[in-house]
mmCIF file of C-alpha atoms in Angstrom:
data_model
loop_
_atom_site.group_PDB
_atom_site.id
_atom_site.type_symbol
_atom_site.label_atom_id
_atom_site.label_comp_id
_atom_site.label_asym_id
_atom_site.label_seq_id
_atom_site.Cartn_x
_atom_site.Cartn_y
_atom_site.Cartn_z
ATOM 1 C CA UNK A 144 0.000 0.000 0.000
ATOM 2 C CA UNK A 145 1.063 3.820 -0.685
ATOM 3 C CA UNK A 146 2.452 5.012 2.705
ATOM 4 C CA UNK A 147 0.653 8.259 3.372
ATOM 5 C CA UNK A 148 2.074 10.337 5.952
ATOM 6 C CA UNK A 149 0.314 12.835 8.630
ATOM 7 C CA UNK A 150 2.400 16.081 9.494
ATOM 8 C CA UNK A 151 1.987 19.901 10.646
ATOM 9 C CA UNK A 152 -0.955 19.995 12.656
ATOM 10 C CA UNK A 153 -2.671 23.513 13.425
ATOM 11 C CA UNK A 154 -5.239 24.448 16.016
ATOM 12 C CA UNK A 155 -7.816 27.257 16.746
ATOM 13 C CA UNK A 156 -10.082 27.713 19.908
ATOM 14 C CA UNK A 157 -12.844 30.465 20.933
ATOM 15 C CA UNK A 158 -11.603 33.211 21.432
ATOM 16 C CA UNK A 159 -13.972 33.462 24.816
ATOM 17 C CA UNK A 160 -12.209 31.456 27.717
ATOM 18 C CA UNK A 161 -13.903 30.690 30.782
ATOM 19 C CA UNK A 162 -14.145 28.156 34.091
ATOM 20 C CA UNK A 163 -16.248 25.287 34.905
ATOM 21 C CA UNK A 164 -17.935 26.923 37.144
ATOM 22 C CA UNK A 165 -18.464 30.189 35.202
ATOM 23 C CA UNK A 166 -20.213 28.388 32.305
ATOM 24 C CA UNK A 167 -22.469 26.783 35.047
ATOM 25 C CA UNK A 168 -23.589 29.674 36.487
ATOM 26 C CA UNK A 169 -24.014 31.405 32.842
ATOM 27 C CA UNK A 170 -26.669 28.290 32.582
ATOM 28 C CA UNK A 171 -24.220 26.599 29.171
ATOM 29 C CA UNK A 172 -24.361 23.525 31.090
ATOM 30 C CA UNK A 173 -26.964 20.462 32.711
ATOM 31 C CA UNK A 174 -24.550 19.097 35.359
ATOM 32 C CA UNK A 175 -23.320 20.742 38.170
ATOM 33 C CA UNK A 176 -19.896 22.212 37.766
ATOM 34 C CA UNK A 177 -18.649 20.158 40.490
ATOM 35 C CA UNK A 178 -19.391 17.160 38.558
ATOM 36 C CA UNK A 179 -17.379 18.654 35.246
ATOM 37 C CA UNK A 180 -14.759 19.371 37.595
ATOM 38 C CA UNK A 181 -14.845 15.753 38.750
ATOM 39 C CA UNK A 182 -14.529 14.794 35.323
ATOM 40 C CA UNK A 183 -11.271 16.593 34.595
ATOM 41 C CA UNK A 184 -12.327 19.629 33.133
ATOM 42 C CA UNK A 185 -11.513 22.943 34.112
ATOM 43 C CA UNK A 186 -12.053 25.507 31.355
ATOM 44 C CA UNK A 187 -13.765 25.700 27.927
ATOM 45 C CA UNK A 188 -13.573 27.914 24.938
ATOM 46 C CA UNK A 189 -16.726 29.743 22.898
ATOM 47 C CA UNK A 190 -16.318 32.144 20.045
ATOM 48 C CA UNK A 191 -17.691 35.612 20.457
ATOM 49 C CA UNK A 192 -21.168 35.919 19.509
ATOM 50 C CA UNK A 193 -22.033 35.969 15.875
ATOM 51 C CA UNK A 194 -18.441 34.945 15.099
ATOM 52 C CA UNK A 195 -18.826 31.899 12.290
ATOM 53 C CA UNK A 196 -17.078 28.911 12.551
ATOM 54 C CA UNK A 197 -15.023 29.100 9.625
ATOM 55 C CA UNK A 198 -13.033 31.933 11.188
ATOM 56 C CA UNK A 199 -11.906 28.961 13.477
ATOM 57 C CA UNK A 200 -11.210 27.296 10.845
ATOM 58 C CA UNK A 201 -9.224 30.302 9.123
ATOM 59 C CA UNK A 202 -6.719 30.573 11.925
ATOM 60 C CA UNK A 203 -6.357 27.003 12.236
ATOM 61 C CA UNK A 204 -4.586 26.752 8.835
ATOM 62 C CA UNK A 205 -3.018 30.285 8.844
ATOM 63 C CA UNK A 206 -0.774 28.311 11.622
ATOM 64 C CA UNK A 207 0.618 25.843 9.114
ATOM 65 C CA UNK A 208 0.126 28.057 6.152
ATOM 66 C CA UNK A 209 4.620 27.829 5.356
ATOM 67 C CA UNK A 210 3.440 24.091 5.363
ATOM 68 C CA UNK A 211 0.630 23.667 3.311
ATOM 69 C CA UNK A 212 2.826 23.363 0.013
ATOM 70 C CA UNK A 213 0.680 22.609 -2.962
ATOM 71 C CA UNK A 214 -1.948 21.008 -2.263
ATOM 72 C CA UNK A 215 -4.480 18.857 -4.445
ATOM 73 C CA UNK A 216 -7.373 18.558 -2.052
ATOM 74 C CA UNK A 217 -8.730 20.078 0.992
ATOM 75 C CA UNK A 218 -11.129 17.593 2.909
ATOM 76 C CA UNK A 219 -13.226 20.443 5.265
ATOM 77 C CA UNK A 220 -15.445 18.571 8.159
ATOM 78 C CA UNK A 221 -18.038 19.769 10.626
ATOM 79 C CA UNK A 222 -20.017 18.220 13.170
ATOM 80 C CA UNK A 223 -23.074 20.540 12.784
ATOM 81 C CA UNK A 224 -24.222 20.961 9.286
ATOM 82 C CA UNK A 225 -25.171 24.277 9.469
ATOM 83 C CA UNK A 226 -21.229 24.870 9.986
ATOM 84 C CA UNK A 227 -20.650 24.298 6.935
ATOM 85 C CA UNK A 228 -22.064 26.970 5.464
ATOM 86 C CA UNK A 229 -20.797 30.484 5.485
ATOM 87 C CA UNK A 230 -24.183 31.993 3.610
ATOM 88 C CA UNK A 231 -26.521 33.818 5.393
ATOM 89 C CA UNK A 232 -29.782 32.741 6.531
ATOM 90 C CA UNK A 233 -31.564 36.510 6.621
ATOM 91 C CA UNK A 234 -30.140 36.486 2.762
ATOM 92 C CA UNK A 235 -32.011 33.608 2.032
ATOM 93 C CA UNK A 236 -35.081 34.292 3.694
ATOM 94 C CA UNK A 237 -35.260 38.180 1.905
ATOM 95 C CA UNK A 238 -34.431 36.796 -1.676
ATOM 96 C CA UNK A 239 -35.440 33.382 -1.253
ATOM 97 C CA UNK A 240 -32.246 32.110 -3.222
ATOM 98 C CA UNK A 241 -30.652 28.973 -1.871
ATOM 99 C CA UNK A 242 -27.348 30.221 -3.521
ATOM 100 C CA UNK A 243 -26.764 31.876 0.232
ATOM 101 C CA UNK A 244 -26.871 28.180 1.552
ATOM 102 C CA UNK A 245 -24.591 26.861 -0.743
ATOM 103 C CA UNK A 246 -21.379 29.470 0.444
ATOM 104 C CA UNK A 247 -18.794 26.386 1.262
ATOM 105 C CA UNK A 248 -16.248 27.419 3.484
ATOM 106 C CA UNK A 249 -13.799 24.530 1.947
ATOM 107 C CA UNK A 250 -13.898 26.571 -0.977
ATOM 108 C CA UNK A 251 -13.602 29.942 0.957
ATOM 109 C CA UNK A 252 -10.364 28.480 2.832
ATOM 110 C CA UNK A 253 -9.002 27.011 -0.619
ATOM 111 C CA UNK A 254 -9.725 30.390 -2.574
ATOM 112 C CA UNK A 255 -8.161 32.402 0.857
ATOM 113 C CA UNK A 256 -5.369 30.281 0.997
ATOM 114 C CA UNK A 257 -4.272 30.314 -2.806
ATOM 115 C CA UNK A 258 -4.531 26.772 -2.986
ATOM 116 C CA UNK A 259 -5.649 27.349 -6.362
ATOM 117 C CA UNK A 260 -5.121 23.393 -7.657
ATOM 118 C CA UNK A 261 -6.929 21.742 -4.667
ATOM 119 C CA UNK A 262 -10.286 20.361 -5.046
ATOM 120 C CA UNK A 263 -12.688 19.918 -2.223
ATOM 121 C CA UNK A 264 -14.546 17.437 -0.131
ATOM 122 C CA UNK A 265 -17.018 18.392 2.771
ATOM 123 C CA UNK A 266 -17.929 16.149 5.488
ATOM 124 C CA UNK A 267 -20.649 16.812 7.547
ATOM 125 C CA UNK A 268 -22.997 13.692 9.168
ATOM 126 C CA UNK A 269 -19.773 11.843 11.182
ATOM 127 C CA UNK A 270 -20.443 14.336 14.559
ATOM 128 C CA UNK A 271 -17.543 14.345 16.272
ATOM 129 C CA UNK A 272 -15.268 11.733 14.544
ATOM 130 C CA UNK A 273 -15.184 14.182 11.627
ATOM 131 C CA UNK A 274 -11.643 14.524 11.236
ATOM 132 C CA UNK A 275 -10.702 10.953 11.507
ATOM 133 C CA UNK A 276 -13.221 10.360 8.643
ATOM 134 C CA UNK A 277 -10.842 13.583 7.070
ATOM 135 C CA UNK A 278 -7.851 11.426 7.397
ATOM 136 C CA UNK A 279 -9.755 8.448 6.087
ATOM 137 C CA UNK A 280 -11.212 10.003 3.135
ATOM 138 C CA UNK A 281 -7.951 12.134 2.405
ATOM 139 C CA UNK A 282 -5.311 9.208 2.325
ATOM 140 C CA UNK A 283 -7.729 7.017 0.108
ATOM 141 C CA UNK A 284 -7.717 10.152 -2.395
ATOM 142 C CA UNK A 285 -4.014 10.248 -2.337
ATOM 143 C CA UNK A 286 -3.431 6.796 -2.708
ATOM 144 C CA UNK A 287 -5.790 6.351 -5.653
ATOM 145 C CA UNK A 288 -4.882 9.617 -7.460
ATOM 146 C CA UNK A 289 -1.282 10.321 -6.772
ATOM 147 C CA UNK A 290 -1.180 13.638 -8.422
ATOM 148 C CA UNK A 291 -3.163 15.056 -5.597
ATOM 149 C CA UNK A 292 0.340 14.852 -3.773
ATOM 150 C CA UNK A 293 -1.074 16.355 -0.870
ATOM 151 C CA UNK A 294 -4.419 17.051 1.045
ATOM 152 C CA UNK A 295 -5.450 19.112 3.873
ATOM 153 C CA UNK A 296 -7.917 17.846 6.657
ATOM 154 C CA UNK A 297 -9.882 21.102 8.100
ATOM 155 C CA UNK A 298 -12.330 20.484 10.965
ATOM 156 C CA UNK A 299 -14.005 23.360 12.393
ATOM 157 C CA UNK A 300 -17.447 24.025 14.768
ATOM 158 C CA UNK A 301 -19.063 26.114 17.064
ATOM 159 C CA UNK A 302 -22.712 25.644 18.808
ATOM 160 C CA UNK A 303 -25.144 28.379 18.214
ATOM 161 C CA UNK A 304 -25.455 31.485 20.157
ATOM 162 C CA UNK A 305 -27.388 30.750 23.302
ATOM 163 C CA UNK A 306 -26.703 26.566 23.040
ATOM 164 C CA UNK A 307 -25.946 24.493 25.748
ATOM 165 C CA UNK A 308 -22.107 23.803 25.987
ATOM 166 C CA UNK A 309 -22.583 20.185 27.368
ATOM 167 C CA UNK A 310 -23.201 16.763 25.495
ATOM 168 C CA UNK A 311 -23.113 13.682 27.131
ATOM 169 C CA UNK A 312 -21.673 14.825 30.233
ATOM 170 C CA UNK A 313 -18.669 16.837 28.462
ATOM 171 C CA UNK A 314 -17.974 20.081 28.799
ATOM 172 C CA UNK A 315 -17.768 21.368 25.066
ATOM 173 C CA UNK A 316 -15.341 24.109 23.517
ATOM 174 C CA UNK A 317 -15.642 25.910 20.020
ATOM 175 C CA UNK A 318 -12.034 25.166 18.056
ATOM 176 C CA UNK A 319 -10.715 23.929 15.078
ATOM 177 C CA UNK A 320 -7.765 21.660 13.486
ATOM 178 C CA UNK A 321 -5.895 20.988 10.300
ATOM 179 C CA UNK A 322 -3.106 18.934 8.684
ATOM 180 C CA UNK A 323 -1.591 18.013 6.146
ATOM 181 C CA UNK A 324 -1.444 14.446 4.500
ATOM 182 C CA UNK A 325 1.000 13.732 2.222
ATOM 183 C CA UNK A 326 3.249 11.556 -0.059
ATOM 184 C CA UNK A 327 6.154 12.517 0.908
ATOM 185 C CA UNK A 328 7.791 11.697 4.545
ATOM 186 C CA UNK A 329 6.928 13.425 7.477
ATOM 187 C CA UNK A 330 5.947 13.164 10.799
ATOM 188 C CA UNK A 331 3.532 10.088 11.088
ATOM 189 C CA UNK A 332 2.504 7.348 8.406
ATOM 190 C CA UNK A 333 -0.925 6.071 8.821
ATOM 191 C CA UNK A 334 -1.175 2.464 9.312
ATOM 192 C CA UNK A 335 -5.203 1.714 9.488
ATOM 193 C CA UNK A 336 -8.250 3.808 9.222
ATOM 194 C CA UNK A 337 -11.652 2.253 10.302
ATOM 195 C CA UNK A 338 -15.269 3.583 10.830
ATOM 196 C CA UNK A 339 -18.623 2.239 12.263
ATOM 197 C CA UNK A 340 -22.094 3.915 12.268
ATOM 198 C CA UNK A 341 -25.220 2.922 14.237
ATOM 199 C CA UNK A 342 -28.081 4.848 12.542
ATOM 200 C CA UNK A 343 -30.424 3.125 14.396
ATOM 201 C CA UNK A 344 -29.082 5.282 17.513
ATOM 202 C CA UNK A 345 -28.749 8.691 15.279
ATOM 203 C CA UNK A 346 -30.921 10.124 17.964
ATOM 204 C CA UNK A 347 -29.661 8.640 21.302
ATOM 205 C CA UNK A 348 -29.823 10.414 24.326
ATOM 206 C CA UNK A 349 -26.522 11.257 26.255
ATOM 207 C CA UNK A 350 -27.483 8.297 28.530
ATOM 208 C CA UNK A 351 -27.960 5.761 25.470
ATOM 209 C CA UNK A 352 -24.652 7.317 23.819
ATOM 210 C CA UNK A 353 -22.388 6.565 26.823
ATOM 211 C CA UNK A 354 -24.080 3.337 27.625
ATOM 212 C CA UNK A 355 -22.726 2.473 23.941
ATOM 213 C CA UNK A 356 -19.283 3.728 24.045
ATOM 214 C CA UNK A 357 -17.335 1.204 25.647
ATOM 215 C CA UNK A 358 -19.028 -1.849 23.378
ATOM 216 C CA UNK A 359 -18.474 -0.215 20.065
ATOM 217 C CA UNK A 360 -15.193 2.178 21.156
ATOM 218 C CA UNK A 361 -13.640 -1.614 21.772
ATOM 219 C CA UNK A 362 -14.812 -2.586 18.374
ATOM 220 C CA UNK A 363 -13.667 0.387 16.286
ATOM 221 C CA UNK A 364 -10.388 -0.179 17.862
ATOM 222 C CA UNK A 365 -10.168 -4.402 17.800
ATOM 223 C CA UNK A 366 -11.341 -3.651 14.389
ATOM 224 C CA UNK A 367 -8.829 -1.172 13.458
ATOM 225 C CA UNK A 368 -5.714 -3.232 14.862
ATOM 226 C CA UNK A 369 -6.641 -6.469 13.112
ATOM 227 C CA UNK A 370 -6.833 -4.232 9.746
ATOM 228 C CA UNK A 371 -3.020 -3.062 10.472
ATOM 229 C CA UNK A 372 -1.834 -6.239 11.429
ATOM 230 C CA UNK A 373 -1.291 -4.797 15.540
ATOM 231 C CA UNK A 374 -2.717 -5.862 18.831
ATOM 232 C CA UNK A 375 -3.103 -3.759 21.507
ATOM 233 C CA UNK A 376 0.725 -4.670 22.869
ATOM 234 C CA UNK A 377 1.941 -2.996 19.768
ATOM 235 C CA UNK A 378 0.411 0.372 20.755
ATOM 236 C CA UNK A 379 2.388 2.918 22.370
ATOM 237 C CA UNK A 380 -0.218 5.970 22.917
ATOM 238 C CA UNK A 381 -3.705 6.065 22.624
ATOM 239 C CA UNK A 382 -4.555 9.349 21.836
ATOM 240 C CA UNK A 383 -8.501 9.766 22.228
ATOM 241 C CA UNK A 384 -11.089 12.534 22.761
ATOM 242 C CA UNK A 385 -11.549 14.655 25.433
ATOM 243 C CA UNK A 386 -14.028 12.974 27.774
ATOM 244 C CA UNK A 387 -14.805 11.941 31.890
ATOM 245 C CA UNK A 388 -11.368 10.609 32.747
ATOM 246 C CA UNK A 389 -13.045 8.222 34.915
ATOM 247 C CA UNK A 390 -15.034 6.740 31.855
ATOM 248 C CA UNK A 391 -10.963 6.345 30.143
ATOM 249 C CA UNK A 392 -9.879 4.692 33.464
ATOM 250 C CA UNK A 393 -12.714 2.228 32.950
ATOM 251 C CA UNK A 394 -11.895 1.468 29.600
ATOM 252 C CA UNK A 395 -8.310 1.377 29.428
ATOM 253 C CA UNK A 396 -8.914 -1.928 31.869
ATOM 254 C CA UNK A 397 -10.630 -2.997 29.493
ATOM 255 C CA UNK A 398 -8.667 -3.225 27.103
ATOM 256 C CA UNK A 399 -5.706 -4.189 29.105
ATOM 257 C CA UNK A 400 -3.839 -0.666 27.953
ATOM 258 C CA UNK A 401 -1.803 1.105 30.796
ATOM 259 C CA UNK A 402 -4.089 4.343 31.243
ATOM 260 C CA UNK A 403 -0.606 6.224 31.504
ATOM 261 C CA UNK A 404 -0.260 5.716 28.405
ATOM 262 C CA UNK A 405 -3.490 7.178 27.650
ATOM 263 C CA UNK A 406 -2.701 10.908 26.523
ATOM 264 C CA UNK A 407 -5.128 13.922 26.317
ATOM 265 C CA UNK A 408 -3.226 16.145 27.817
ATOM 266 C CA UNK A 409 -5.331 19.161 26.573
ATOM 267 C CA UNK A 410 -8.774 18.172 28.353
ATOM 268 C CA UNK A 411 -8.433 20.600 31.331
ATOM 269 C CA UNK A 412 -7.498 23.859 29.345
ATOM 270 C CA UNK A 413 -9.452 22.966 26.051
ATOM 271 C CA UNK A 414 -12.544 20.785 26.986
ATOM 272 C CA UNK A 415 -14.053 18.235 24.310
ATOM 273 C CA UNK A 416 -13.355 20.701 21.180
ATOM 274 C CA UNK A 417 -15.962 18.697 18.949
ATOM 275 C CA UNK A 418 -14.075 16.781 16.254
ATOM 276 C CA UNK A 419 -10.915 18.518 16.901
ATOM 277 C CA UNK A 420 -9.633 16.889 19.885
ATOM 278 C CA UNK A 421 -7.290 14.317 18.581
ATOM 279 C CA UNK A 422 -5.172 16.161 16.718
ATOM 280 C CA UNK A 423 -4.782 18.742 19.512
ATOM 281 C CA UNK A 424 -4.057 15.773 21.963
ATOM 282 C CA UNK A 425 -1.966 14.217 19.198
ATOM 283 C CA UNK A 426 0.441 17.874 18.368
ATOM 284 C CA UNK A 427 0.787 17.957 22.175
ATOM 285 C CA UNK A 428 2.473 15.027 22.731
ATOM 286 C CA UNK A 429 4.168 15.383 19.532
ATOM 287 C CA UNK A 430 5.592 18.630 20.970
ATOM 288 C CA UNK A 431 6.857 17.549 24.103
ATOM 289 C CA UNK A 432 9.080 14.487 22.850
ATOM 290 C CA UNK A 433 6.538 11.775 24.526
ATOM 291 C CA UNK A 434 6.189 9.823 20.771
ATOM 292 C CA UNK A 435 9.520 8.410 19.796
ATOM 293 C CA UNK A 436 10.627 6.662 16.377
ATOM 294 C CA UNK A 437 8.991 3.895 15.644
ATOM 295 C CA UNK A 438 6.015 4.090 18.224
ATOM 296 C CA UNK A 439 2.553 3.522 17.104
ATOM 297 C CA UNK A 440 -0.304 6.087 18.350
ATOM 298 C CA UNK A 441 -4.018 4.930 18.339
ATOM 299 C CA UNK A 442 -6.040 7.806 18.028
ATOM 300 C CA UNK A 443 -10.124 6.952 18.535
ATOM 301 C CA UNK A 444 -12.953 9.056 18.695
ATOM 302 C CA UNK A 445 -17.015 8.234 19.143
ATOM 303 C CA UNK A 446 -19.574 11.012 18.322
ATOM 304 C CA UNK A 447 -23.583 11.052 17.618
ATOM 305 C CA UNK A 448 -25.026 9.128 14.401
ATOM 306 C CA UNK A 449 -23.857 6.987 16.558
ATOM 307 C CA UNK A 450 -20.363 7.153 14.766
ATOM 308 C CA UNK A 451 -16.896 5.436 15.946
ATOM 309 C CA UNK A 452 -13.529 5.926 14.129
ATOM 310 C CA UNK A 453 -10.039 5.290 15.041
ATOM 311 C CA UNK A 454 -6.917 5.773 12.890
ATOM 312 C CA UNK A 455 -3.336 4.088 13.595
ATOM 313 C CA UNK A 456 -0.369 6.455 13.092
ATOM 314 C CA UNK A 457 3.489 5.552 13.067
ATOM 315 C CA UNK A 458 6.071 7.859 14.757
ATOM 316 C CA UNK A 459 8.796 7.917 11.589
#
């Protein structure tokens, strides 16, 4: 198989910082915040009102913009479909022209960016696991047309004005992520992609959703590792979303995975930032030195649909 490699990772959060306890009292969550708090997380991140997502996603790749190179496609993902749209609704309603639903922000962010040869894909019905499916979806492009050379994976969201900042019991931020797959060598080669959907749980409550996530999240993975060839004893980091620690505890006994090893370094400061988690979690450990050459990272992530992906990455 064409190795594919994943490299120069950029991130964006709201530009609106506050604590636990301040989004509780503001009324942006269900659970106490003693109970977020109990759950590892400390702060969150929501964009000024009125602000659109795609500026998230703007300053997400203007941080790896001396990296982007020339790139042949840009796959864009959102977890809310009305995020990926930059048109405006009040435009719409006056003239009654759906051409103001149909403003794409991939193609915004490719025409903004001068990436004048890349085509683009939007993604927008995997919830959270969005930018695994990116990865996915990107490295099958490159390895079936070659020319493409290079693709960027853009995930960017943030909840309406006035929304509740909570989903099944997480505290939720407003942020964005990109990176660049390529041909050429760099940082991480991607061993394994795999996916699952549920659509007969596309409406599950939060209680139905985590009473799923340890059955399927073991799946995805087992799944995933048989496709690469790996067990879990070949894994060095798991690198998942930013959820309840105490739910990670659980499961990292379950599958027989030192939770040390377990790595989301970024849940206190950043909160669950939608789709964009793993590649925040991922760049963070990259950062400090933690990955060495040669380790394999397993990076999984579960979202509503009900959707579970996970993606196997080697440290080159």
């Amino acid at each position: 198989m064409t190795p594919v490699y994943v490299d120069h990772v950029g991130t964006a959060l709201g530009g609106r910082a506050q604590t636990v306890e301040e989004a509780a009292d503001r009324g942006l969550t269900r659970s106490p915040a003693a109970v977020l708090r109990n759950a590892g997380f400390v702060h969150h991140h929501i964009s000024e009102p009125g602000a659109p997502a795609y500026d998230l996603a703007r300053h997400a790749v203007e941080a790896i913009r001396p990296a982007l190179g020339d790139v042949g496609a840009i796959v864009y993902a959102t977890c809310l479909p009305r995020n990926g749209n930059v048109g405006s609704e009040a435009a719409f309603r006056d003239s009654r022209d759906v051409k103001h639903l149909m403003d794409f922000p991939a193609s915004r962010l490719q025409a903004d960016f001068d990436l004048d040869r890349a085509t683009v894909v939007g993604l927008n019905q995997q919830a959270c696991t969005g930018t695994l499916g990116a990865l996915r979806i990107a490295a099958a492009l490159l390895r079936d047309e070659p020319s493409l050379d290079r693709a960027l994976c853009v995930t960017a969201d943030r909840f309406p004005d006035g929304a509740l900042y909570e989903q099944a019991y997480n505290l939720i931020s407003d942020g964005a992520a990109a990176c660049v797959l390529s041909l050429d060598r760099g940082a991480y080669r991607l061993l394994a992609c795999h996916a699952i959907t549920n659509g007969a749980l596309s409406l599950a409550s939060d209680d139905e959703a985590v009473g799923h996530f340890f059955a399927y999240s073991h799946r995805v993975i087992q799944q995933t590792l048989s496709k690469a060839g790996l067990t879990m004893d070949d894994i060095a980091w798991v690198v998942p979303q930013n959820m309840n620690v105490t739910a990670w505890q659980i499961f990292a006994r379950l599958l027989c995975f030192d939770f040390d090893r377990v790595a989301f370094p970024t849940l206190p400061e950043a909160a669950h930032v939608i789709s964009a988690d793993n590649l925040l979690n991922l760049s963070r450990i990259t950062e400090e030195g933690r990955v060495q050459p040669g380790e394999r990272v397993l990076l999984v992530m579960s979202g509503f649909g009900l959707n579970w992906q996970c993606v196997i990455l080697e440290r080159t």
